[in-house]
Coordinates of C-alpha atoms and ligand atoms in Angstrom, one line a residue:
Chain A
X85 CA 15.6 -5.3 -7.5
X86 CA 16.7 -8.6 -8.4
X87 CA 16.8 -12.2 -6.6
X88 CA 19.7 -12.7 -8.8
X89 CA 21.8 -10.2 -7.4
X90 CA 21.8 -11.5 -4.2
X91 CA 21.4 -15.2 -4.9
X92 CA 24.4 -15.5 -7.6
X93 CA 25.7 -19.2 -8.2
X94 CA 28.9 -19.6 -6.2
X95 CA 26.4 -18.5 -3.4
X96 CA 23.9 -20.9 -4.0
X97 CA 26.4 -24.1 -5.2
X98 CA 27.4 -23.9 -0.9
X99 CA 24.2 -23.6 -0.2
X100 CA 23.0 -26.4 -1.7
X101 CA 26.4 -28.6 -1.0
X102 CA 27.8 -26.6 2.3
X103 CA 31.6 -27.7 2.9
X104 CA 32.4 -28.7 6.3
X105 CA 29.0 -28.7 8.2
X106 CA 29.0 -30.8 11.1
X107 CA 29.9 -31.1 14.6
X108 CA 33.9 -31.3 14.9
X109 CA 35.0 -33.5 17.8
X110 CA 37.8 -32.7 19.1
X111 CA 37.0 -29.1 18.8
X112 CA 39.0 -27.0 21.2
X113 CA 37.1 -23.7 20.5
X114 CA 33.3 -23.3 19.6
X115 CA 30.3 -20.9 19.9
X116 CA 26.8 -21.0 18.3
X117 CA 25.0 -17.8 18.1
X118 CA 21.1 -16.4 16.9
X119 CA 20.0 -14.3 14.8
X120 CA 16.8 -13.1 17.4
X121 CA 15.2 -11.8 14.5
X122 CA 14.7 -15.4 12.5
X123 CA 15.9 -17.6 15.0
X124 CA 18.8 -19.0 12.3
X125 CA 21.4 -20.5 14.3
X126 CA 24.5 -21.4 13.5
X127 CA 26.9 -22.9 15.4
X128 CA 30.9 -22.4 14.7
X129 CA 33.7 -25.4 15.7
X130 CA 37.2 -24.4 15.7
X131 CA 40.3 -27.1 16.0
X132 CA 43.6 -24.5 17.2
X133 CA 46.5 -25.6 17.8
X134 CA 50.2 -23.2 18.2
X135 CA 47.7 -20.2 17.3
X136 CA 46.3 -21.7 14.4
X137 CA 43.2 -23.3 13.0
X138 CA 43.3 -26.3 11.7
X139 CA 40.0 -27.6 11.2
X140 CA 36.7 -25.5 11.2
X141 CA 33.0 -26.5 11.0
X142 CA 29.9 -25.4 11.4
X143 CA 26.5 -27.0 11.7
X144 CA 23.7 -24.0 11.6
X145 CA 19.8 -24.3 11.1
X146 CA 19.0 -21.3 8.7
X147 CA 18.8 -20.3 5.1
X148 CA 20.8 -20.5 1.8
X149 CA 22.9 -17.5 2.4
X150 CA 23.8 -17.9 6.3
X151 CA 24.9 -21.6 5.4
X152 CA 26.8 -20.7 2.0
X153 CA 28.6 -17.7 4.2
X154 CA 29.1 -20.3 6.8
X155 CA 31.0 -23.1 4.1
X156 CA 32.8 -20.6 3.0
X157 CA 33.2 -18.8 6.1
X158 CA 35.1 -22.8 6.9
X159 CA 37.5 -22.5 4.3
X160 CA 38.9 -19.4 4.2
X161 CA 39.4 -19.6 7.6
X162 CA 41.1 -23.4 7.6
X163 CA 45.1 -23.1 8.3
X164 CA 45.3 -19.1 9.1
X165 CA 46.7 -18.0 12.7
X166 CA 44.2 -17.6 14.8
X167 CA 45.1 -13.3 14.8
X168 CA 44.6 -13.8 10.9
X169 CA 41.1 -15.4 11.2
X170 CA 40.7 -12.9 13.7
X171 CA 41.2 -9.9 11.4
X172 CA 39.4 -11.1 8.6
X173 CA 36.3 -11.7 10.3
X174 CA 36.1 -8.0 11.4
X175 CA 37.2 -6.8 7.9
X176 CA 33.9 -9.1 6.6
X177 CA 31.5 -7.9 8.8
X178 CA 32.0 -4.4 8.7
X179 CA 32.5 -4.4 4.8
X180 CA 28.8 -6.1 4.5
X181 CA 27.9 -3.7 7.0
X182 CA 28.9 -1.0 5.8
X183 CA 26.4 0.4 2.9
X184 CA 28.4 2.9 1.8
X185 CA 31.3 0.9 1.1
X186 CA 31.6 -2.3 -1.2
X187 CA 32.9 -5.6 -0.2
X188 CA 36.5 -5.6 -1.8
X189 CA 38.4 -9.1 -1.6
X190 CA 40.3 -10.4 -4.0
X191 CA 38.9 -11.5 -7.4
X192 CA 39.0 -15.0 -7.6
X193 CA 37.8 -15.2 -3.1
X194 CA 34.1 -16.9 -3.7
X195 CA 33.0 -15.1 -0.7
X196 CA 32.8 -12.0 -2.8
X197 CA 29.3 -14.1 -3.8
X198 CA 27.8 -12.3 -0.8
X199 CA 27.9 -8.6 -2.3
X200 CA 24.1 -8.6 -2.9
X201 CA 23.5 -8.6 0.7
X202 CA 24.4 -4.7 0.6
X203 CA 21.1 -4.6 -1.1
X204 CA 19.2 -6.9 0.7
X205 CA 19.0 -4.8 3.9
X206 CA 17.1 -7.4 6.3
X207 CA 19.5 -10.0 4.7
X208 CA 22.6 -8.7 5.8
X209 CA 22.9 -10.0 9.0
X210 CA 22.5 -13.8 7.3
X211 CA 25.8 -12.9 5.8
X212 CA 27.2 -11.9 8.7
X213 CA 25.9 -14.2 11.3
X214 CA 28.8 -17.2 10.9
X215 CA 31.4 -14.6 11.1
X216 CA 30.3 -13.3 14.7
X217 CA 30.1 -16.9 15.5
X218 CA 33.6 -17.2 14.6
X219 CA 34.4 -14.0 16.8
X220 CA 32.5 -15.5 19.5
X221 CA 34.0 -19.3 18.9
X222 CA 37.9 -17.5 19.2
X223 CA 36.9 -15.4 22.0
X224 CA 35.5 -18.6 23.3
X225 CA 38.3 -20.4 26.5
X226 CA 40.0 -23.3 25.3
X227 CA 39.2 -26.4 27.0
Chain B
X281 CA 3.2 -39.0 -4.8
X282 CA 0.6 -36.8 -7.6
X283 CA -0.3 -33.7 -6.6
X284 CA -3.4 -32.8 -5.9
X285 CA -5.2 -31.2 -8.4
X286 CA -5.9 -27.0 -8.2
X287 CA -9.4 -26.6 -9.9
X288 CA -11.4 -24.8 -7.5
X289 CA -13.1 -21.7 -8.3
X290 CA -11.7 -18.3 -7.0
X291 CA -14.1 -17.0 -4.3
X292 CA -16.7 -14.9 -5.1
X293 CA -16.3 -11.3 -3.2
X294 CA -19.2 -10.3 -1.4
X295 CA -20.7 -7.1 -2.7
X296 CA -20.1 -4.9 0.3
X297 CA -16.6 -6.2 -0.1
X298 CA -16.1 -5.0 -3.6
X299 CA -14.8 -1.6 -2.2
X300 CA -13.6 -2.4 0.8
X301 CA -10.2 -2.6 -0.6
X302 CA -10.0 1.1 -1.8
X303 CA -10.7 1.7 1.4
X304 CA -7.0 1.0 2.5
X305 CA -4.9 3.5 1.3
X306 CA -1.3 1.6 1.6
X307 CA -3.0 -1.4 -1.0
X308 CA -3.0 1.1 -3.6
X309 CA 1.3 1.1 -3.2
X310 CA 4.2 -0.6 -5.1
X311 CA 6.6 -2.5 -3.5
X312 CA 10.0 -2.9 -5.4
X313 CA 8.4 -1.6 -8.4
X314 CA 5.5 -4.2 -7.9
X315 CA 2.0 -3.6 -6.7
X316 CA 2.0 -4.6 -3.2
X317 CA -0.1 -8.1 -2.3
X318 CA -0.5 -7.8 1.5
X319 CA -0.6 -10.8 3.7
X320 CA 1.0 -10.4 6.8
X321 CA -2.0 -9.5 8.6
X322 CA -1.4 -12.0 11.1
X323 CA 1.6 -9.6 11.9
X324 CA -0.6 -6.3 11.7
X325 CA -3.6 -4.6 9.5
X326 CA -3.5 -2.1 7.6
X327 CA -5.8 0.6 8.6
X328 CA -8.5 1.8 6.7
X329 CA -9.2 5.6 5.6
X330 CA -12.1 6.1 8.1
X331 CA -9.4 5.3 11.1
X332 CA -6.7 7.3 9.2
X333 CA -9.5 10.0 9.7
X334 CA -10.0 10.3 12.8
X335 CA -6.7 10.3 14.0
X336 CA -6.2 13.0 11.9
X337 CA -9.1 14.8 13.4
X338 CA -8.5 14.3 17.3
X339 CA -5.0 15.6 16.3
X340 CA -6.7 18.6 14.8
X341 CA -9.4 19.5 16.7
X342 CA -9.7 17.5 20.1
X343 CA -6.3 16.6 21.3
X344 CA -6.5 16.8 25.5
X345 CA -5.4 15.0 28.3
X346 CA -8.8 13.4 29.4
X347 CA -10.1 13.0 33.0
X348 CA -8.3 16.7 34.2
X349 CA -9.6 19.6 33.1
X350 CA -13.2 21.6 33.0
X351 CA -12.1 23.2 29.0
X352 CA -13.8 21.7 26.4
X353 CA -11.5 19.9 24.6
X354 CA -10.4 17.7 27.5
X355 CA -14.5 17.7 28.1
X356 CA -14.2 16.1 23.9
X357 CA -11.9 14.2 24.8
X358 CA -12.8 12.3 27.8
X359 CA -15.9 11.6 25.8
X360 CA -14.6 10.3 22.7
X361 CA -12.1 8.0 24.8
X362 CA -15.4 6.5 26.9
X363 CA -17.3 6.7 24.1
X364 CA -14.9 4.1 22.6
X365 CA -15.9 1.9 25.3
X366 CA -18.5 1.7 25.4
X367 CA -18.0 0.8 21.5
X368 CA -15.9 -2.2 22.3
X369 CA -18.5 -3.3 25.4
X370 CA -21.4 -3.5 22.9
X371 CA -18.7 -5.4 20.4
X372 CA -17.6 -8.0 22.4
X373 CA -21.0 -8.1 24.2
X374 CA -19.4 -7.4 27.8
X375 CA -22.3 -6.5 30.7
X376 CA -20.9 -3.1 31.0
X377 CA -17.9 -0.7 30.3
X378 CA -16.3 -1.4 33.3
X379 CA -15.3 -4.4 32.2
X380 CA -12.7 -2.9 29.2
X381 CA -9.7 -1.6 30.4
X382 CA -7.7 -0.3 27.7
X383 CA -3.7 -1.8 27.4
X384 CA -1.0 -1.1 24.9
X385 CA -2.2 -4.8 23.3
X386 CA -2.7 -8.8 23.8
X387 CA 0.6 -8.6 25.5
X388 CA 0.3 -5.6 28.1
X389 CA -3.2 -7.4 28.8
X390 CA -2.1 -10.9 29.6
X391 CA 0.4 -9.9 31.7
X392 CA -2.3 -7.4 33.8
X393 CA -3.7 -10.6 34.4
X394 CA -0.8 -12.1 35.7
X395 CA 0.2 -9.5 37.7
X396 CA -2.6 -8.5 39.3
X397 CA -5.0 -11.2 38.9
X398 CA -3.6 -14.7 39.4
X399 CA 0.0 -13.6 41.7
X400 CA -2.0 -12.6 44.9
X401 CA -3.6 -15.5 44.9
X402 CA -1.6 -18.0 43.9
X403 CA 0.8 -20.3 45.4
X404 CA 4.1 -22.5 45.4
X405 CA 2.8 -25.6 43.8
X406 CA -0.3 -24.3 42.0
X407 CA -0.6 -24.8 38.7
X408 CA -1.2 -22.5 35.2
X409 CA -2.4 -24.1 32.3
X410 CA -1.2 -23.4 28.4
X411 CA -1.9 -24.9 25.5
X412 CA 1.4 -26.0 23.3
X413 CA 0.8 -23.6 20.5
X414 CA 0.9 -20.5 22.7
X415 CA 2.5 -16.9 21.4
X416 CA 5.6 -15.9 23.5
X417 CA 3.3 -13.5 24.7
X418 CA 1.1 -16.2 26.3
X419 CA 4.4 -18.2 27.3
X420 CA 7.0 -16.2 28.9
X421 CA 4.7 -14.0 31.1
X422 CA 3.5 -17.4 33.1
X423 CA 7.1 -18.7 33.1
X424 CA 8.1 -15.2 34.6
X425 CA 5.2 -15.2 37.0
X426 CA 6.5 -18.7 38.1
X427 CA 9.4 -18.3 38.6
X428 CA 8.1 -15.5 41.4
X429 CA 6.3 -17.6 42.6
X430 CA 7.0 -21.5 42.3
X431 CA 4.1 -22.5 40.7
X432 CA 3.8 -24.5 38.1
X433 CA 3.0 -24.3 34.4
X434 CA 1.6 -26.4 32.5
X435 CA 1.1 -27.2 29.1
X436 CA -1.6 -29.2 27.2
X437 CA -0.6 -31.2 24.3
X438 CA -1.0 -31.0 20.1
X439 CA -0.8 -33.4 17.7
X440 CA 1.7 -33.8 14.7
X441 CA -1.4 -31.9 12.3
X442 CA -1.9 -29.0 15.4
X443 CA -4.7 -29.8 16.7
X444 CA -5.7 -29.7 20.3
X445 CA -5.7 -32.6 22.5
X446 CA -8.5 -31.9 24.2
X447 CA -9.0 -34.5 26.5
X448 CA -5.5 -34.2 27.9
X449 CA -6.1 -30.7 28.4
X450 CA -9.6 -31.5 30.7
X451 CA -7.5 -33.5 32.3
X452 CA -4.4 -31.1 33.1
X453 CA -7.6 -29.2 34.9
X454 CA -7.1 -29.6 38.4
X455 CA -7.8 -27.7 41.5
X456 CA -4.9 -26.5 41.7
X457 CA -4.9 -24.6 38.5
X458 CA -5.3 -20.9 39.2
X459 CA -5.9 -20.2 35.2
X460 CA -6.3 -21.9 31.4
X461 CA -5.0 -18.9 29.1
X462 CA -5.3 -20.5 26.2
X463 CA -4.9 -19.0 21.9
X464 CA -9.2 -19.0 20.2
X465 CA -7.1 -18.9 16.9
X466 CA -3.0 -19.8 16.3
X467 CA -1.1 -17.0 14.8
X468 CA 1.5 -19.4 13.5
X469 CA -0.8 -22.4 11.9
X470 CA -4.0 -20.7 12.2
X471 CA -5.7 -24.0 13.9
X472 CA -9.2 -22.8 15.1
X473 CA -9.4 -24.0 18.8
X474 CA -13.2 -25.7 20.7
X475 CA -12.2 -22.8 22.6
X476 CA -16.4 -23.0 23.4
X477 CA -15.2 -26.8 25.5
X478 CA -12.4 -26.0 26.6
X479 CA -13.6 -23.3 28.7
X480 CA -16.8 -25.8 29.8
X481 CA -14.2 -27.6 30.8
X482 CA -12.2 -25.2 33.0
X483 CA -16.1 -23.6 34.4
X484 CA -16.5 -27.7 35.2
X485 CA -13.8 -27.5 37.8
X486 CA -13.7 -24.1 38.5
X487 CA -10.7 -22.7 37.0
X488 CA -11.2 -19.2 35.5
X489 CA -10.2 -18.7 31.6
X490 CA -8.3 -16.1 29.6
X491 CA -8.6 -15.9 26.1
X492 CA -5.7 -14.4 23.8
X493 CA -8.6 -13.1 20.5
X494 CA -5.6 -11.1 18.9
X495 CA -5.7 -13.7 15.6
X496 CA -9.7 -14.5 16.4
X497 CA -11.1 -10.8 16.9
X498 CA -11.1 -9.8 12.9
X499 CA -12.2 -12.7 11.6
X500 CA -15.3 -14.4 13.3
X501 CA -18.0 -12.8 15.5
X502 CA -17.2 -13.0 19.2
X503 CA -19.6 -12.8 22.2
X504 CA -17.9 -12.7 26.1
X505 CA -21.1 -13.5 27.5
X506 CA -21.7 -16.8 25.2
X507 CA -17.9 -17.5 25.2
X508 CA -18.6 -16.6 29.3
X509 CA -14.4 -16.5 29.1
X510 CA -13.5 -14.5 32.3
X511 CA -11.0 -12.5 30.5
X512 CA -10.4 -11.6 26.8
X513 CA -7.1 -9.9 25.2
X514 CA -6.3 -8.6 22.1
X515 CA -4.6 -6.2 20.3
X516 CA -5.5 -3.0 18.6
X517 CA -3.1 -3.3 15.3
X518 CA -4.7 -6.4 14.5
X519 CA -7.9 -5.2 13.8
X520 CA -7.2 -2.2 11.8
X521 CA -6.2 0.1 14.0
X522 CA -3.2 1.6 15.7
X523 CA -0.8 0.1 17.3
X524 CA 0.0 0.9 21.1
X525 CA -3.3 0.1 22.1
X526 CA -5.3 -2.8 23.1
X527 CA -8.0 -4.4 25.0
X528 CA -8.7 -6.7 28.3
X529 CA -11.8 -7.4 28.6
X530 CA -12.6 -9.3 32.4
X531 CA -16.0 -10.6 34.5
X532 CA -16.9 -7.2 36.9
X533 CA -16.9 -9.2 39.9
X534 CA -13.0 -10.4 39.0
X535 CA -11.7 -7.1 38.3
X536 CA -13.3 -5.8 41.8
X537 CA -10.8 -8.2 43.6
X538 CA -8.4 -7.5 41.8
X539 CA -5.2 -5.2 42.7
X540 CA -3.7 -2.5 40.7
X541 CA -1.4 -3.0 37.8
X542 CA 0.3 -0.1 37.5
X543 CA 0.6 2.8 40.3
X544 CA 0.0 6.9 38.7
X545 CA -2.2 9.0 38.0
X546 CA -5.8 8.1 37.1
X547 CA -5.9 5.1 38.5
X548 CA -6.7 6.7 42.3
X549 CA -9.4 7.9 44.2
X550 CA -7.1 9.3 47.1
X551 CA -4.2 10.2 47.9
X552 CA -2.1 11.1 50.5
X553 CA 1.4 9.6 52.5
X554 CA -0.4 7.8 55.0
X555 CA -2.4 5.3 51.9
X556 CA -3.6 5.5 48.8
X557 CA -7.2 4.3 48.1
X558 CA -8.0 3.1 44.3
X559 CA -10.7 3.8 42.0
X560 CA -13.0 1.3 40.9
X561 CA -12.8 -0.9 37.3
X562 CA -11.4 -0.4 34.7
X563 CA -9.4 3.2 36.0
X564 CA -7.7 1.0 38.7
X565 CA -5.6 -0.7 35.9
X566 CA -5.0 2.6 33.4
X567 CA -2.3 3.7 35.3
X568 CA -1.1 7.2 33.0
X569 CA -2.5 9.6 30.1
X570 CA -3.6 6.3 27.8
X571 CA -3.7 6.3 24.5
X572 CA -6.7 8.4 24.0
X573 CA -6.0 8.7 19.8
X574 CA -5.3 4.7 20.0
X575 CA -8.4 4.0 22.2
X576 CA -10.9 6.6 19.4
X577 CA -9.0 5.1 16.3
X578 CA -9.8 1.5 17.7
X579 CA -13.7 2.7 17.9
X580 CA -13.4 4.1 13.8
X581 CA -11.6 0.4 12.8
X582 CA -14.7 -1.1 14.9
X583 CA -17.2 0.9 13.5
X584 CA -16.1 0.4 9.9
X585 CA -16.2 -3.3 10.7
X586 CA -19.6 -3.4 11.8
X587 CA -20.4 -1.5 8.8
X588 CA -19.2 -4.7 6.7
X589 CA -20.1 -7.2 9.1
X590 CA -17.9 -10.3 10.9
X591 CA -20.1 -12.8 9.6
X592 CA -19.9 -11.4 5.5
X593 CA -16.4 -11.4 6.7
X594 CA -15.9 -14.8 8.2
X595 CA -17.7 -16.4 5.0
X596 CA -15.5 -15.0 2.3
X597 CA -12.2 -15.6 4.4
X598 CA -13.5 -19.0 4.7
X599 CA -13.7 -19.8 0.9
X600 CA -10.4 -17.5 0.5
X601 CA -8.6 -19.8 2.3
X602 CA -10.1 -22.6 1.0
X603 CA -9.2 -21.2 -2.9
X604 CA -4.9 -20.2 -1.3
X605 CA -4.9 -23.9 0.8
X606 CA -6.0 -25.5 -2.8
X607 CA -3.5 -23.7 -4.8
X608 CA -0.3 -23.9 -2.6
X609 CA -1.0 -27.5 -2.3
X610 CA -0.3 -28.0 -5.9
X611 CA 2.9 -26.0 -6.0
X612 CA 5.8 -29.1 -6.3
X613 CA 8.0 -29.4 -2.4
X614 CA 5.7 -27.1 -0.7
X615 CA 4.1 -28.4 2.6
X616 CA 1.4 -26.9 4.3
X617 CA 2.8 -26.9 8.5
X618 CA -0.5 -27.3 10.8
X619 CA -3.6 -29.3 8.9
X620 CA -6.7 -28.1 11.3
X621 CA -10.5 -29.3 10.6
X622 CA -10.9 -25.5 11.2
X623 CA -8.9 -23.0 10.1
X624 CA -8.7 -18.9 10.0
X625 CA -6.6 -15.9 9.3
X626 CA -3.3 -17.8 8.1
X627 CA -1.6 -20.8 6.2
X628 CA 1.9 -21.9 7.2
X629 CA 3.8 -23.7 4.7
X630 CA 7.9 -24.8 4.2
X631 CA 9.0 -25.6 0.5
X632 CA 11.8 -28.1 -0.1
X633 CA 14.4 -26.7 -1.2
X634 CA 13.9 -23.1 0.1
X635 CA 14.4 -21.4 3.8
X636 CA 11.6 -19.3 5.1
X637 CA 13.8 -16.8 5.0
X638 CA 14.9 -16.7 1.8
X639 CA 11.6 -17.5 0.6
X640 CA 10.2 -14.6 2.2
X641 CA 12.9 -12.1 0.1
X642 CA 11.8 -13.4 -3.1
X643 CA 8.4 -12.7 -2.2
X644 CA 9.0 -9.2 -1.3
X645 CA 11.0 -8.9 -4.5
X646 CA 7.8 -9.7 -5.8
X647 CA 5.8 -7.4 -3.6
X648 CA 4.6 -10.0 -1.8
X649 CA 5.0 -9.1 1.9
X650 CA 4.5 -12.2 4.4
X651 CA 6.5 -13.3 7.0
X652 CA 9.1 -15.9 7.8
X653 CA 10.3 -17.4 11.0
X654 CA 8.9 -19.0 14.3
X655 CA 6.2 -16.3 14.2
X656 CA 7.1 -16.4 18.4
X657 CA 5.8 -19.7 18.6
X658 CA 9.3 -21.6 19.2
X659 CA 7.6 -24.5 20.9
X660 CA 4.9 -24.6 18.7
X661 CA 7.7 -25.0 15.6
X662 CA 9.5 -27.8 17.5
X663 CA 6.5 -29.8 18.3
X664 CA 5.6 -29.5 14.7
X665 CA 9.4 -30.1 13.6
X666 CA 9.8 -26.8 12.0
X667 CA 12.0 -24.2 13.2
X668 CA 10.8 -22.1 10.4
X669 CA 7.9 -21.6 8.5
X670 CA 6.5 -18.8 5.7
X671 CA 3.0 -17.8 6.5
X672 CA 0.2 -16.0 4.2
X673 CA -2.1 -14.2 6.1
X674 CA -5.1 -12.9 5.4
X675 CA -8.2 -10.6 5.5
X676 CA -10.9 -9.5 4.1
X677 CA -9.6 -6.6 2.1
X678 CA -7.0 -9.7 0.1
X679 CA -8.9 -11.4 -3.7
X680 CA -8.0 -14.5 -5.4
X681 CA -5.4 -12.2 -7.3
X682 CA -3.5 -11.8 -4.4
X683 CA -3.5 -15.4 -3.9
X684 CA -2.6 -16.0 -7.5
X685 CA 0.4 -13.6 -6.7
X686 CA 1.8 -15.7 -4.6
X687 CA 1.7 -18.6 -5.8
X688 CA 3.4 -17.4 -8.9
X689 CA 6.0 -15.7 -6.7
X690 CA 6.4 -19.0 -4.5
X691 CA 6.9 -21.1 -8.2
X692 CA 9.9 -18.8 -8.8
X693 CA 11.6 -19.6 -5.7
X694 CA 11.3 -23.4 -6.8
X695 CA 13.3 -22.8 -9.9
X696 CA 16.2 -20.8 -8.0
X697 CA 16.5 -22.5 -5.6
X698 CA 15.4 -26.3 -7.1
Ligands
PLP191 C1 -1.6 -15.4 19.0 C2 -1.1 -13.7 19.5 N1 -1.2 -13.6 20.8 C3 -0.7 -12.6 21.5 C4 0.1 -11.7 20.6 C5 1.0 -10.0 20.8 O1 0.4 -9.5 20.6 P1 1.4 -7.9 20.9 O2 2.5 -7.9 20.3 O3 0.6 -7.1 19.7 O4 0.8 -7.2 22.6 C6 0.2 -12.1 19.3 C7 0.7 -11.2 17.7 O5 1.7 -11.7 17.6 C8 -1.0 -13.5 18.1 O6 -0.7 -13.5 17.3

């Protein structure tokens, strides 16, 4: 196994300078999840208005894969209707977890750079954790 | 800041250890196409052929239940199990075989002390004293006990190097303290605690002590009479024996006063619906069919270890750790976490740009097995200002080539994440 299959350039770029990192003061939804295996922690903050995600940010104490996944997540879901974000989060987590099927996103989707985790079983959860946190965040009731 | 120089001679391997590596079949395998470099001995140690053979022999020839049948197999299994107990008595310098209780491991040993020794005599407002560097196994059982009883968990502080504040520990001992329970060697950062002083201080205040020897028993000679601890716990799988077997040593006078841990077969004298009487220690604390093969495997592991000698092992490992420390310090961006005056077993570190989980994956692709994460010591990690570390933990079968492979793999990490 070559670590370069896992740590693709796009992924490293996002992990070194993540987008939308920080608390979102006027968030309407948020949820924090922990990977008990390694102690990684991700919180996803969403600002939802009229069933659409206006802003998405995250805070994390986690590895490069998790950070990159969270960074790309916030870029991906910003502006999406909640239902669509929900659908996409489910799709990408299922695809990442399914060892028999490839990850198929649109050709220019940076999230494609996560596909390397499929070869590294112990790292799949690192990639899915932010998406699970977003799903939990969507399910959290707004205050 | 200039990096410290890394000119240090690799330690000489004592004659008796030259061949030891060959006694461990798993060390011959490859991982991801590379020879296995096993540096996760803190999590679990590998098993020598002698232990594997004994398990094989037991299941092929002796397997039976103990303390039950009059038939030959049962008699043989019983005597093998009790011989194993005796080996442990001698190994840790206990007075009598009845002071050795077989458990599933350190975790169960601690829970047994909490349930059978502390709980019956503790009241709301009483205290349990631990330290800030404990494994979760020596934190959570006490938290649960405190929840049930209204007792208070006191935590002796450590400094930023990971060393215990001995004065603070002493000051926290009082007539309210029902037990002081602490780790001998930290699994997360390798610090050796001044346990002789800690036990003496507790004695002075009349406080009983439980020593978590999970990470010391395989690295240094240990004698419960010299230490004078009241209880001592360790796990078989960290001392070259199978998983699922461990030991609780307790002074007989204390064991005599303790209530059973679990109820079931083998721990009773007589059972009737009017009332049941319990056996004497150690049987009182060993309800049900135990891990017979595990106990026999543990004996084989200890016999093996003693054929090498723990003094030899301690001396060699100290040199190997020194060598590793110097080599690791010389890596750019690597910071060792915990800087103890005395170290055994483990070195923990963080890398400037790479998270420990990423370090672990890249090392794995090089065949190097280490552990990354919080090492079941979340409070300790928080105190030292890190959320996770990479830990290389050593055994006598490791050598300087293992260290060199680790170091060159870490250099690859630095390059990828620079
Ligand atoms: C210091 C220490 N205490 C307790 C334990 C728990 O041991 P076990 O999981 O074998 O019960 C460990 C295991 O990692 C340990 O390192």
